[in-house]
Amino acid sequence: MAEPYHLFVGGYGGCIYTLEFTPPSQGKKATLTETRPSSGGEGSTVVKSAGAAPTWLTLSSDRAYLYATDEWNEPQGLLTAYKVDPKTLALKKLSTVSSLGMWPCHSSLLEHTHPRKFVSTNYKGSSIVVHQVKEDGDFDSEVETVVHSLAERGTPGPHSWRQTQQHPHEAHVDRTAKVLVVSDLGTDDLRVYLISPSGTLTHHVDVALTPSSGPRHVAFSPPTVSRSTLYVLNELSNSVSVFRVTYADNEASTPSFELLQDSISTLPDAPKGTQSPFERWHASEIKVHPSGKWLYIANRAEDHDPLNGTKEGENDSVAIFPIDIDTGKVEPKGRKLIDCGGRGPRHFAFSTESKRERKGGDGEEDLWVAIAVHDSDEVVLSKVKEEDGTWEEMARLDGLGRPGIALWV
């Protein structure tokens, strides 16, 4: 029998859910269920103490601590730390601190520094914030929090209403764990920081993108590929930019970025059925296949409405690009579009991102992808086909509070 996987799911409904996915095995179909449903409360597997909109979740590598960002608290967002029960995965709240800015939308845990640091991006607050983390996983309230304000840097892009100010959307740690890349949707550039052994961030370089691109998220080529390549998802232009990353020495102290490809469209030839015009499409997530062979980008065909999305209408798509392993470039002519399983895919992740050591058995050689389909209010589990990288749906679960992230445990 296949060993089950688990996921934490957060979103705009004010809850964190714990799901169990059991792959198909011995003639039985795959299942996706909510573990120990309850009405909430301390220790429950349905947690309601993470604020109004826990839209991003970060799990420590030992699976001992989970961190949630509350995007909607006013006037400043909130960050909550949880202790994860190793057996039941129930979450025990440790503390909640301010994000020191509005709309925290992404976070990363720096585990290779001493002490550990927690980095969050305030989309509307135009800042990157660094909290110190204690040995017990909680935020260290006795140490001053460091705020890197972006309000005075760069020039907002030309987009009439999405680029009126700086909008850091992601703080992504590279595969060396020594470089932090912050994508600024408001200024059409990437702000690159060096991470010191103590967790101090030092600005290194800004990487410019085409005006009105609106960079949202980035993805690096996996460790299985010798050449380091950075792929940038541009939300406003629904496109991909590709950079070769070169490190000057073994310490990864001075990475440089060379543009290889730009403005590669993720869109189909035309909207279908009831889908909106392309100017209302907003690409949302980007991932590289663990083998490095394919690049995936999720397309959203509607304006993002956190609370009032609907299942009605055409499903959205995921664009798949073949990658030339030798150069890191994507092959635009080889692009495929597949059904994501619903409307409004805000996040997706591969099962290789699970931090759990698995025992092997039926289905262990298979690769799975979890898609948080926000407007449809569902999480969809699909199998990734080895031969061409496309997906085949296995299971789904609805009623999950407008999911914004599906995180493998």
XYZ file of C-alpha atoms in Angstrom:
409
model
C 0.000 0.000 0.000
C 1.248 3.481 -0.879
C 2.408 5.639 2.002
C 0.293 8.814 2.270
C 1.591 12.337 1.811
C 0.450 15.349 3.825
C -0.042 18.996 2.940
C -0.717 22.239 4.776
C -3.138 24.530 2.932
C -3.606 28.239 3.637
C -5.634 30.939 1.926
C -8.164 33.728 2.232
C -10.673 31.882 4.417
C -8.823 32.409 7.701
C -7.846 28.748 8.228
C -4.895 26.414 7.822
C -5.957 22.910 6.787
C -4.041 19.638 6.946
C -4.713 17.270 4.046
C -3.751 13.661 3.420
C -3.083 12.408 -0.093
C -2.890 8.661 -0.661
C -1.593 7.703 -4.135
C -3.372 4.974 -6.100
C -2.211 1.499 -5.139
C -3.216 -2.129 -5.660
C -6.244 -1.219 -7.748
C -7.473 1.490 -5.351
C -7.990 5.060 -6.522
C -6.071 8.004 -5.102
C -7.740 9.905 -2.250
C -7.394 13.440 -0.905
C -8.988 14.084 2.478
C -8.927 16.579 5.308
C -7.336 15.066 8.411
C -9.377 15.015 11.628
C -11.900 17.713 10.653
C -12.950 19.834 13.612
C -14.248 23.259 14.466
C -10.800 24.664 15.153
C -8.921 25.620 18.278
C -5.511 24.941 19.758
C -4.002 21.666 18.661
C -6.640 21.111 15.981
C -5.702 20.169 12.441
C -7.963 23.005 11.258
C -6.296 26.114 12.640
C -8.087 29.458 12.884
C -5.455 31.416 14.805
C -3.399 32.560 11.795
C -5.478 35.665 11.033
C -7.901 36.611 8.284
C -5.782 35.481 5.334
C -2.885 33.045 5.948
C -1.990 33.097 2.257
C 1.646 31.970 2.502
C 3.133 29.169 4.606
C 6.784 28.300 5.284
C 7.876 24.998 6.848
C 11.239 24.382 8.512
C 13.377 21.662 6.930
C 12.942 19.397 9.971
C 9.128 19.840 9.757
C 9.121 21.047 13.352
C 7.881 24.609 12.759
C 5.375 26.255 10.439
C 5.124 29.990 9.780
C 2.072 31.769 8.354
C 1.676 35.267 6.917
C -1.636 37.070 7.482
C -1.932 39.276 4.431
C -5.045 41.161 5.430
C -4.487 42.399 8.958
C -4.561 46.211 9.148
C -2.641 48.494 9.465
C 0.211 45.951 9.433
C 0.274 42.301 8.494
C 0.941 39.515 10.977
C 3.359 36.579 11.125
C 2.517 33.526 13.243
C 4.869 30.742 14.341
C 3.595 27.224 15.109
C 5.096 24.097 16.599
C 4.203 21.049 14.468
C 3.313 17.836 16.279
C 5.593 15.190 14.701
C 2.889 12.491 14.800
C -0.440 14.217 14.192
C 0.856 17.362 12.428
C -1.406 19.404 14.712
C -0.241 23.004 15.059
C 0.421 24.658 18.411
C 0.694 28.425 18.233
C 3.922 29.886 19.618
C 3.450 33.609 18.970
C 2.293 36.261 16.519
C 4.348 39.328 15.567
C 3.829 42.276 13.243
C 5.188 42.097 9.703
C 5.910 45.835 10.088
C 4.193 46.569 6.800
C 1.008 45.975 4.820
C 0.147 42.827 2.881
C 2.915 40.335 3.666
C 2.649 37.913 0.749
C 5.757 35.704 0.897
C 8.382 34.475 3.343
C 11.546 32.382 3.553
C 13.315 30.814 6.521
C 17.117 31.202 6.532
C 18.258 27.980 8.186
C 21.935 28.082 7.205
C 22.586 31.224 9.235
C 23.353 31.519 12.918
C 21.014 32.561 14.348
C 18.210 31.608 11.971
C 16.319 34.443 10.311
C 12.817 34.763 8.879
C 12.452 37.031 5.839
C 9.065 38.353 4.711
C 7.993 40.715 1.932
C 5.337 43.398 2.454
C 3.701 43.905 -0.939
C 1.885 47.125 -0.095
C 4.322 48.146 2.632
C 7.216 48.253 0.136
C 9.611 46.528 2.510
C 11.594 43.387 3.279
C 11.585 42.468 6.963
C 14.002 40.182 8.807
C 12.945 38.642 12.138
C 15.326 36.604 14.252
C 14.214 33.077 15.176
C 15.096 31.358 18.451
C 16.231 27.760 18.856
C 12.690 26.770 19.839
C 11.358 28.040 16.497
C 9.626 31.095 17.933
C 10.284 34.683 16.905
C 12.838 36.405 19.143
C 11.008 39.505 20.371
C 14.044 40.726 22.307
C 16.110 41.262 19.156
C 15.463 44.288 16.963
C 13.728 43.449 13.704
C 15.535 44.701 10.591
C 13.455 46.506 7.963
C 14.840 47.030 4.451
C 12.621 49.775 3.026
C 12.222 49.845 -0.739
C 10.113 53.003 -0.773
C 12.921 55.248 -2.033
C 14.513 52.886 -4.561
C 13.825 52.444 -8.216
C 11.124 54.027 -10.340
C 7.647 52.494 -10.407
C 6.811 50.982 -13.774
C 4.396 52.385 -16.368
C 1.396 50.158 -15.558
C -1.388 52.598 -14.673
C -2.607 51.046 -11.413
C -0.456 48.012 -10.547
C 2.842 49.932 -10.517
C 2.148 53.058 -8.487
C 4.787 52.091 -5.895
C 7.361 49.437 -5.032
C 5.760 45.998 -4.590
C 8.135 43.250 -3.374
C 6.284 40.021 -4.103
C 8.747 37.260 -3.173
C 11.971 36.690 -1.211
C 13.514 33.623 -2.849
C 16.654 31.920 -1.528
C 18.917 30.482 -4.232
C 20.235 26.928 -4.227
C 23.498 27.973 -2.489
C 21.460 29.438 0.416
C 23.731 32.504 0.225
C 21.749 34.725 -2.143
C 18.254 36.221 -1.752
C 16.354 37.370 -4.840
C 13.463 39.780 -4.259
C 11.112 40.261 -7.210
C 9.596 43.764 -7.238
C 6.400 43.814 -9.276
C 6.158 47.586 -8.912
C 9.571 48.542 -10.311
C 10.158 45.818 -12.904
C 13.363 44.504 -11.389
C 14.950 41.947 -9.098
C 16.770 43.174 -6.001
C 19.549 40.747 -5.111
C 20.974 40.446 -1.589
C 23.912 38.482 -0.220
C 23.194 36.490 2.952
C 25.985 36.547 5.546
C 26.624 33.616 7.947
C 24.850 35.652 10.633
C 21.822 36.290 8.418
C 22.566 39.904 7.539
C 21.303 40.970 4.111
C 23.605 43.141 1.999
C 22.349 44.622 -1.255
C 24.402 43.283 -4.167
C 22.785 44.253 -7.462
C 19.490 45.134 -9.141
C 18.520 43.215 -12.279
C 16.288 45.193 -14.645
C 13.395 43.668 -16.575
C 11.298 44.952 -19.459
C 8.952 47.829 -18.411
C 5.452 46.654 -17.406
C 6.688 43.085 -16.866
C 5.709 43.008 -13.191
C 7.966 40.210 -11.860
C 6.072 38.099 -9.319
C 8.009 34.891 -8.576
C 11.280 33.254 -9.632
C 12.638 29.710 -9.843
C 16.198 28.403 -10.094
C 17.305 25.344 -12.003
C 17.497 22.348 -9.622
C 20.750 20.939 -8.184
C 20.473 18.066 -10.679
C 21.534 20.571 -13.368
C 25.151 21.763 -13.278
C 24.490 25.148 -14.871
C 22.605 27.670 -12.712
C 19.695 29.365 -14.464
C 17.096 31.776 -13.076
C 13.559 31.817 -14.493
C 11.394 34.876 -13.801
C 7.593 34.840 -13.955
C 6.278 38.255 -15.007
C 2.706 38.626 -13.772
C 1.642 41.748 -15.662
C 3.012 40.752 -19.074
C 2.239 37.032 -18.630
C 5.737 36.178 -19.735
C 8.991 34.497 -18.721
C 12.520 35.916 -18.589
C 15.567 33.636 -18.392
C 18.957 34.529 -16.867
C 22.229 32.624 -16.658
C 23.620 32.932 -13.128
C 27.395 32.867 -12.694
C 29.104 32.792 -9.311
C 32.558 34.377 -9.150
C 33.894 31.956 -6.545
C 32.943 28.928 -4.490
C 31.542 31.126 -1.746
C 28.825 32.413 -4.092
C 29.705 35.922 -2.965
C 29.244 37.766 -6.259
C 26.634 36.245 -8.571
C 26.109 37.901 -11.941
C 23.019 37.662 -14.137
C 23.079 37.452 -17.938
C 19.792 37.751 -19.809
C 19.325 34.784 -22.144
C 15.657 35.145 -23.130
C 12.959 37.725 -22.476
C 9.217 38.272 -22.899
C 8.368 34.656 -23.711
C 4.573 34.523 -23.592
C 2.765 32.015 -21.387
C -0.609 32.743 -23.022
C -2.642 30.651 -25.471
C -3.392 32.003 -28.932
C -6.710 33.420 -27.727
C -9.041 33.298 -24.696
C -11.625 30.530 -24.892
C -15.323 30.479 -24.069
C -16.208 32.977 -21.365
C -12.609 33.838 -20.456
C -11.704 37.505 -20.099
C -9.443 39.463 -22.497
C -5.701 38.921 -22.055
C -5.234 42.299 -20.347
C -7.068 40.791 -17.365
C -4.889 37.667 -17.197
C -2.258 37.435 -14.469
C 0.293 34.609 -14.356
C 0.709 33.389 -10.786
C 3.308 30.672 -10.121
C 6.466 29.216 -11.641
C 8.291 25.933 -10.985
C 11.043 23.873 -12.605
C 10.592 20.106 -12.888
C 12.966 18.313 -10.462
C 14.841 16.897 -13.461
C 15.351 20.368 -14.909
C 13.652 19.295 -18.153
C 10.483 21.425 -18.014
C 9.350 24.851 -16.836
C 5.775 25.352 -15.579
C 3.805 28.624 -15.321
C 0.222 28.949 -14.087
C -2.111 31.284 -16.005
C -5.070 33.066 -14.363
C -7.728 34.330 -16.774
C -9.605 36.613 -14.371
C -8.869 39.569 -12.140
C -7.973 38.187 -8.728
C -10.981 38.393 -6.411
C -9.965 36.879 -3.057
C -13.476 36.164 -1.779
C -15.844 36.035 -4.738
C -14.310 33.719 -7.299
C -16.456 31.071 -8.923
C -16.120 27.582 -10.378
C -18.320 28.582 -13.304
C -16.665 29.032 -16.683
C -13.560 27.739 -18.404
C -10.732 26.208 -16.396
C -7.387 27.992 -16.373
C -4.202 26.560 -17.835
C -0.593 25.769 -17.008
C 2.040 26.441 -19.660
C 4.816 23.836 -19.954
C 8.065 24.719 -21.722
C 10.803 22.202 -22.554
C 14.212 23.298 -21.224
C 17.515 22.787 -23.015
C 19.564 21.246 -20.199
C 22.867 22.388 -21.731
C 21.972 26.073 -22.049
C 19.108 26.530 -19.579
C 17.006 28.172 -22.281
C 13.347 27.310 -22.731
C 11.944 26.227 -26.094
C 8.934 28.479 -26.891
C 7.867 26.431 -29.921
C 7.610 23.313 -27.773
C 5.201 24.887 -25.285
C 2.121 22.942 -24.221
C -0.950 24.184 -22.356
C -2.674 21.808 -19.942
C -5.820 22.154 -17.837
C -4.920 23.081 -14.251
C -8.129 21.523 -12.894
C -10.029 24.687 -12.001
C -10.123 28.483 -12.018
C -7.584 30.780 -10.424
C -4.482 28.612 -9.822
C -2.566 30.691 -7.288
C 0.110 28.170 -6.296
C 1.343 24.690 -7.148
C 4.162 22.503 -5.853
C 5.764 19.141 -6.592
C 5.894 16.273 -4.106
C 9.710 16.408 -4.174
C 9.349 19.558 -2.057
C 8.139 17.381 0.822
C 10.618 17.479 3.697
C 9.689 14.023 4.951
C 12.003 11.045 4.480
C 9.930 8.365 2.813
C 10.215 4.599 3.219
C 9.639 3.634 -0.399
C 6.961 1.334 -1.743
C 4.139 1.595 -4.256
C 4.081 4.902 -6.071
C 7.260 6.248 -4.494
C 8.903 6.646 -7.890
C 5.994 8.796 -9.098
C 5.967 12.587 -9.048
C 2.855 14.429 -7.854
C 1.791 18.054 -8.062
C -0.648 19.871 -5.756
C -2.486 22.871 -7.214
C -4.217 25.476 -5.021
C -7.084 26.541 -7.299
C -8.271 29.687 -5.574
C -11.434 30.725 -7.423
C -12.708 27.135 -7.551
C -11.996 26.798 -3.800
C -10.218 23.476 -4.339
C -6.898 21.691 -4.114
C -6.234 19.351 -7.036
C -3.691 16.499 -6.935
C -2.255 15.307 -10.238
C 0.366 12.843 -11.405
C 3.255 14.235 -13.453
C 3.937 12.076 -16.495
C 7.582 11.130 -16.824
C 7.586 11.035 -20.617
C 6.448 14.610 -21.339
C 5.954 16.434 -18.019
C 2.189 16.851 -18.435
C -0.292 16.223 -15.601
C -3.109 13.735 -15.037
C -5.622 14.492 -12.279
C -5.843 11.925 -9.471
C -7.974 13.551 -6.744
C -9.441 16.840 -5.556
C -10.982 18.387 -2.448
C -13.131 21.513 -2.196
C -14.274 23.882 0.541
C -10.772 24.904 1.651
C -11.185 28.611 2.259
C -10.049 30.024 -1.068
C -6.647 28.286 -1.026
C -3.569 30.345 -1.842
C -0.911 27.744 -1.117
C -0.659 23.945 -0.942
C 2.537 23.046 0.919
C 3.943 19.505 0.997
C 4.912 18.473 4.537
